[in-house]
Short mmCIF file of C-alpha atoms in Angstrom, two decimals:
data_model
loop_
_atom_site.label_atom_id
_atom_site.label_comp_id
_atom_site.label_asym_id
_atom_site.label_seq_id
_atom_site.Cartn_x
_atom_site.Cartn_y
_atom_site.Cartn_z
CA UNK A 1 28.51 9.98 -55.10
CA UNK A 2 28.17 13.51 -56.49
CA UNK A 3 24.90 15.44 -56.55
CA UNK A 4 24.62 18.62 -58.62
CA UNK A 5 21.52 20.79 -58.34
CA UNK A 6 20.80 23.01 -61.36
CA UNK A 7 17.22 24.22 -61.74
CA UNK A 8 13.46 23.66 -61.61
CA UNK A 9 11.18 24.36 -64.56
CA UNK A 10 7.49 24.91 -65.38
CA UNK A 11 6.27 24.82 -61.81
CA UNK A 12 2.50 25.54 -61.40
CA UNK A 13 1.12 28.10 -58.97
CA UNK A 14 -1.50 26.99 -56.42
CA UNK A 15 -2.91 28.27 -53.11
CA UNK A 16 -1.95 25.09 -51.31
CA UNK A 17 0.61 24.22 -48.67
CA UNK A 18 1.88 21.54 -50.91
CA UNK A 19 4.46 21.61 -53.60
CA UNK A 20 6.33 19.84 -56.24
CA UNK A 21 9.98 20.02 -56.92
CA UNK A 22 12.04 18.23 -59.46
CA UNK A 23 15.77 17.97 -59.02
CA UNK A 24 18.19 16.67 -61.59
CA UNK A 25 20.87 14.63 -59.92
CA UNK A 26 24.22 14.24 -61.57
CA UNK A 27 27.46 12.59 -60.63
CA UNK A 28 26.12 9.91 -58.37
CA UNK A 29 23.33 12.30 -57.74
CA UNK A 30 23.13 15.38 -59.85
CA UNK A 31 20.10 17.55 -59.23
CA UNK A 32 19.34 19.61 -62.31
CA UNK A 33 15.69 20.33 -63.02
CA UNK A 34 12.42 20.46 -61.14
CA UNK A 35 9.06 20.69 -62.84
CA UNK A 36 5.70 21.78 -61.44
CA UNK A 37 6.55 23.21 -58.05
CA UNK A 38 3.49 24.44 -56.18
CA UNK A 39 3.86 27.57 -54.05
CA UNK A 40 3.90 26.98 -50.32
CA UNK A 41 2.09 28.78 -47.52
CA UNK A 42 -0.76 30.01 -49.73
CA UNK A 43 1.60 32.41 -51.48
CA UNK A 44 1.67 33.34 -55.16
CA UNK A 45 5.17 31.90 -55.39
CA UNK A 46 7.65 29.77 -53.45
CA UNK A 47 11.15 30.18 -52.03
CA UNK A 48 12.41 26.66 -52.73
CA UNK A 49 15.48 24.89 -51.46
CA UNK A 50 16.42 21.21 -51.55
CA UNK A 51 17.79 18.87 -48.89
CA UNK A 52 19.69 15.85 -50.18
CA UNK A 53 20.80 12.70 -48.35
CA UNK A 54 21.62 9.04 -48.91
CA UNK A 55 19.79 6.37 -46.91
CA UNK A 56 21.19 2.86 -46.35
CA UNK A 57 18.14 0.67 -47.02
CA UNK A 58 19.62 -2.22 -44.99
CA UNK A 59 19.70 -0.49 -41.60
CA UNK A 60 18.03 2.88 -42.52
CA UNK A 61 21.08 4.84 -41.41
CA UNK A 62 21.67 7.93 -43.51
CA UNK A 63 24.36 10.37 -44.51
CA UNK A 64 24.56 13.89 -43.22
CA UNK A 65 21.90 15.97 -44.96
CA UNK A 66 23.17 18.60 -47.37
CA UNK A 67 21.20 21.65 -48.48
CA UNK A 68 21.04 23.90 -51.51
CA UNK A 69 20.74 27.70 -51.29
CA UNK A 70 17.23 29.16 -51.41
CA UNK A 71 15.93 30.68 -54.63
CA UNK A 72 13.45 33.38 -53.64
CA UNK A 73 10.03 33.97 -55.21
CA UNK A 74 10.49 31.58 -58.09
CA UNK A 75 8.66 28.36 -58.90
CA UNK A 76 11.19 27.85 -61.68
CA UNK A 77 14.36 28.10 -59.60
CA UNK A 78 17.77 27.88 -61.22
CA UNK A 79 21.01 27.37 -59.32
CA UNK A 80 24.04 28.81 -61.11
CA UNK A 81 26.55 27.47 -60.82
CA UNK A 82 24.90 24.18 -60.02
CA UNK A 83 25.02 23.05 -56.40
CA UNK A 84 27.41 20.14 -56.08
CA UNK A 85 26.98 17.62 -53.25
CA UNK A 86 29.45 14.82 -52.60
CA UNK A 87 28.81 11.61 -50.66
CA UNK A 88 31.50 9.05 -49.84
CA UNK A 89 30.16 5.49 -49.83
CA UNK A 90 32.08 2.18 -49.69
CA UNK A 91 31.95 0.50 -53.10
CA UNK A 92 30.25 -2.60 -51.69
CA UNK A 93 27.48 -0.45 -50.16
CA UNK A 94 26.46 1.53 -53.25
CA UNK A 95 23.62 -0.82 -54.26
CA UNK A 96 21.86 -0.49 -50.90
CA UNK A 97 21.76 3.31 -51.08
CA UNK A 98 18.60 5.34 -51.66
CA UNK A 99 18.89 8.94 -52.79
CA UNK A 100 16.30 11.15 -51.07
CA UNK A 101 15.57 14.73 -52.16
CA UNK A 102 13.21 16.81 -50.02
CA UNK A 103 11.94 20.13 -51.33
CA UNK A 104 11.10 22.96 -48.92
CA UNK A 105 9.67 26.46 -49.13
CA UNK A 106 11.55 28.93 -46.95
CA UNK A 107 9.44 31.20 -44.72
CA UNK A 108 10.84 33.97 -42.54
CA UNK A 109 7.86 34.54 -40.24
CA UNK A 110 6.58 30.97 -39.91
CA UNK A 111 7.87 27.42 -40.13
CA UNK A 112 9.20 26.35 -43.54
CA UNK A 113 6.68 24.45 -45.72
CA UNK A 114 7.53 20.90 -46.77
CA UNK A 115 6.69 20.81 -50.47
CA UNK A 116 7.42 17.24 -51.46
CA UNK A 117 9.92 14.44 -51.76
CA UNK A 118 11.38 12.14 -54.39
CA UNK A 119 13.58 9.09 -54.11
CA UNK A 120 15.86 6.94 -56.24
CA UNK A 121 17.10 3.49 -55.24
CA UNK A 122 20.56 2.86 -56.68
CA UNK A 123 20.15 -0.93 -56.63
CA UNK A 124 20.09 -2.47 -60.08
CA UNK A 125 20.82 0.74 -61.95
CA UNK A 126 24.03 -0.66 -63.46
CA UNK A 127 25.84 2.63 -63.09
CA UNK A 128 29.17 2.84 -64.85
CA UNK A 129 32.00 4.75 -63.24
CA UNK A 130 32.76 7.99 -65.01
CA UNK A 131 29.44 8.15 -66.89
CA UNK A 132 26.45 10.22 -65.77
CA UNK A 133 23.05 8.55 -66.10
CA UNK A 134 19.89 10.70 -66.28
CA UNK A 135 16.60 9.90 -64.53
CA UNK A 136 13.20 11.59 -64.38
CA UNK A 137 11.54 11.23 -60.96
CA UNK A 138 8.00 12.10 -59.86
CA UNK A 139 7.57 14.39 -56.87
CA UNK A 140 5.37 12.87 -54.17
CA UNK A 141 2.86 14.65 -51.93
CA UNK A 142 4.14 14.52 -48.36
CA UNK A 143 0.71 13.72 -46.87
CA UNK A 144 -0.83 11.22 -49.29
CA UNK A 145 2.21 9.75 -50.99
CA UNK A 146 0.55 10.41 -54.35
CA UNK A 147 2.32 11.95 -57.30
CA UNK A 148 2.04 15.71 -57.55
CA UNK A 149 0.56 16.43 -61.01
CA UNK A 150 3.23 17.41 -63.55
CA UNK A 151 5.88 17.63 -60.83
CA UNK A 152 9.06 15.82 -61.69
CA UNK A 153 12.69 15.74 -60.68
CA UNK A 154 15.35 15.27 -63.33
CA UNK A 155 18.57 13.80 -62.01
CA UNK A 156 21.85 12.48 -63.32
CA UNK A 157 23.71 9.88 -61.30
CA UNK A 158 27.42 9.27 -61.64
CA UNK A 159 29.82 7.08 -59.70
CA UNK A 160 33.36 8.23 -58.99
CA UNK A 161 36.05 6.89 -56.73
CA UNK A 162 37.38 9.13 -53.98
CA UNK A 163 40.65 9.40 -55.90
CA UNK A 164 38.82 10.49 -59.06
CA UNK A 165 36.86 13.14 -57.18
CA UNK A 166 40.04 14.42 -55.55
CA UNK A 167 41.78 14.55 -58.94
CA UNK A 168 39.19 16.93 -60.41
CA UNK A 169 38.46 20.51 -59.52
CA UNK A 170 35.92 22.94 -60.95
CA UNK A 171 36.59 26.65 -60.66
CA UNK A 172 33.96 29.34 -61.17
CA UNK A 173 34.04 33.08 -61.80
CA UNK A 174 31.10 35.39 -62.48
CA UNK A 175 30.54 38.04 -65.14
CA UNK A 176 28.18 40.96 -64.42
CA UNK A 177 26.39 43.54 -66.56
CA UNK A 178 24.09 46.48 -65.87
CA UNK A 179 21.22 47.73 -68.02
CA UNK A 180 20.81 51.40 -68.87
CA UNK A 181 18.04 53.06 -70.95
CA UNK A 182 20.55 54.49 -73.41
CA UNK A 183 23.12 51.72 -73.63
CA UNK A 184 21.19 48.51 -72.96
CA UNK A 185 23.20 45.74 -71.29
CA UNK A 186 26.92 46.24 -70.81
CA UNK A 187 29.80 46.40 -68.33
CA UNK A 188 31.74 49.49 -69.33
CA UNK A 189 32.70 52.15 -66.82
CA UNK A 190 31.78 54.86 -67.34
CA UNK A 191 28.80 54.02 -69.50
CA UNK A 192 27.00 51.15 -67.80
CA UNK A 193 28.36 50.54 -64.33
CA UNK A 194 27.73 52.83 -61.37
CA UNK A 195 30.56 54.17 -59.18
CA UNK A 196 29.20 51.98 -56.37
CA UNK A 197 29.41 48.76 -58.42
CA UNK A 198 32.34 46.59 -57.22
CA UNK A 199 33.36 45.50 -60.73
CA UNK A 200 32.10 43.37 -63.59
CA UNK A 201 33.91 40.16 -62.53
CA UNK A 202 34.02 38.30 -59.21
CA UNK A 203 35.58 35.09 -58.00
CA UNK A 204 33.50 32.16 -56.76
CA UNK A 205 33.65 33.35 -53.15
CA UNK A 206 32.45 36.86 -54.12
CA UNK A 207 35.33 38.34 -52.11
CA UNK A 208 37.48 39.47 -55.04
CA UNK A 209 36.09 41.90 -57.63
CA UNK A 210 37.67 43.52 -60.67
CA UNK A 211 37.01 44.95 -64.11
CA UNK A 212 39.16 42.18 -65.64
CA UNK A 213 38.50 38.44 -65.56
CA UNK A 214 42.17 37.51 -65.20
CA UNK A 215 42.38 39.48 -61.96
CA UNK A 216 39.74 37.35 -60.19
CA UNK A 217 40.44 33.88 -61.58
CA UNK A 218 42.41 31.57 -59.33
CA UNK A 219 45.77 30.23 -60.52
CA UNK A 220 45.71 26.58 -61.59
CA UNK A 221 46.46 24.56 -58.42
CA UNK A 222 49.95 23.10 -58.10
CA UNK A 223 50.16 19.63 -59.60
CA UNK A 224 47.07 20.14 -61.77
CA UNK A 225 46.43 21.31 -65.30
CA UNK A 226 43.44 22.85 -67.03
CA UNK A 227 41.32 20.55 -69.20
CA UNK A 228 39.34 23.37 -70.79
CA UNK A 229 39.40 27.06 -71.37
CA UNK A 230 36.84 29.06 -69.43
CA UNK A 231 33.34 28.29 -70.74
CA UNK A 232 29.97 29.77 -69.82
CA UNK A 233 27.63 27.59 -67.78
CA UNK A 234 23.91 28.29 -67.95
CA UNK A 235 22.04 31.42 -68.96
CA UNK A 236 22.09 34.94 -67.56
CA UNK A 237 20.51 35.36 -64.11
CA UNK A 238 18.83 38.63 -63.13
CA UNK A 239 18.75 40.80 -60.03
CA UNK A 240 18.93 44.30 -58.60
CA UNK A 241 22.43 44.43 -57.12
CA UNK A 242 25.76 42.82 -57.97
CA UNK A 243 26.26 41.63 -54.38
CA UNK A 244 22.90 39.94 -53.82
CA UNK A 245 22.87 36.25 -52.86
CA UNK A 246 19.96 34.91 -54.90
CA UNK A 247 19.26 35.52 -58.57
CA UNK A 248 16.22 35.02 -60.80
CA UNK A 249 16.20 33.19 -64.13
CA UNK A 250 13.69 35.67 -65.60
CA UNK A 251 14.01 39.42 -65.99
CA UNK A 252 11.54 41.60 -64.10
CA UNK A 253 10.75 45.32 -64.31
CA UNK A 254 13.35 46.04 -61.60
CA UNK A 255 16.09 43.74 -62.91
CA UNK A 256 18.81 46.18 -63.89
CA UNK A 257 21.76 43.82 -63.35
CA UNK A 258 22.52 40.30 -64.52
CA UNK A 259 25.28 37.72 -64.10
CA UNK A 260 26.43 34.44 -65.59
CA UNK A 261 28.92 31.80 -64.51
CA UNK A 262 32.14 30.83 -66.25
CA UNK A 263 33.65 27.44 -65.35
CA UNK A 264 37.07 25.84 -65.84
CA UNK A 265 37.83 22.20 -65.10
CA UNK A 266 41.24 21.12 -63.80
CA UNK A 267 42.62 17.68 -63.05
CA UNK A 268 45.73 16.18 -61.51
CA UNK A 269 48.72 15.83 -63.85
CA UNK A 270 49.62 12.25 -64.72
#
């Protein structure tokens, strides 16, 4: 089971300690979009993150909970590249699994706010291996169990065998640009970048930086081959510094840098 978290969209603002998040779950659970996320803690925005787990509905045992990064001050959070969660489940136990996605608002001074939850029972879905199926789920209020108005979670579910998951690998690099009043957006140095900028390309671990993409991309793993050329994934994300951890999907008055992800898919040679 693979869960990929991508973004939330059109989330309303409210002065309530309640929220709505909508994940889009892909391969066996691919979280993509959330709609109508209410800000937590009486704030004008939220700092959402998502916890994902599988629950065995027969004995209520559950997998280890996995968590997305936090997107700060954004009720329309976007995760780029998408967060990918993998769950290994025996093939004869897939139908008794329930996918549970809990949405939280991160607080630094107080306890995190629980914004809402959504669930998907895999029983009877007739999932086909290798094909992602998309679902739209309503976010539920944690106190009443009622649907949060307009709040939805868009997910794609895909089944893969352990061998299939091991045979595929996704590699990511990031492209960066800086905005200047005279030159607009660009990545030239000199011209756009500052002497303190580490480079306009980084690898997926953010440890290797360069002015050239080929100097940060990983070599194709031994025994594998590339299925695609590098392709962009998602839109530009905005921030204030190349090294920051969280990025916004909308430009603000202080957003002078931006980045986007490039992805290449590799698989085992046959």
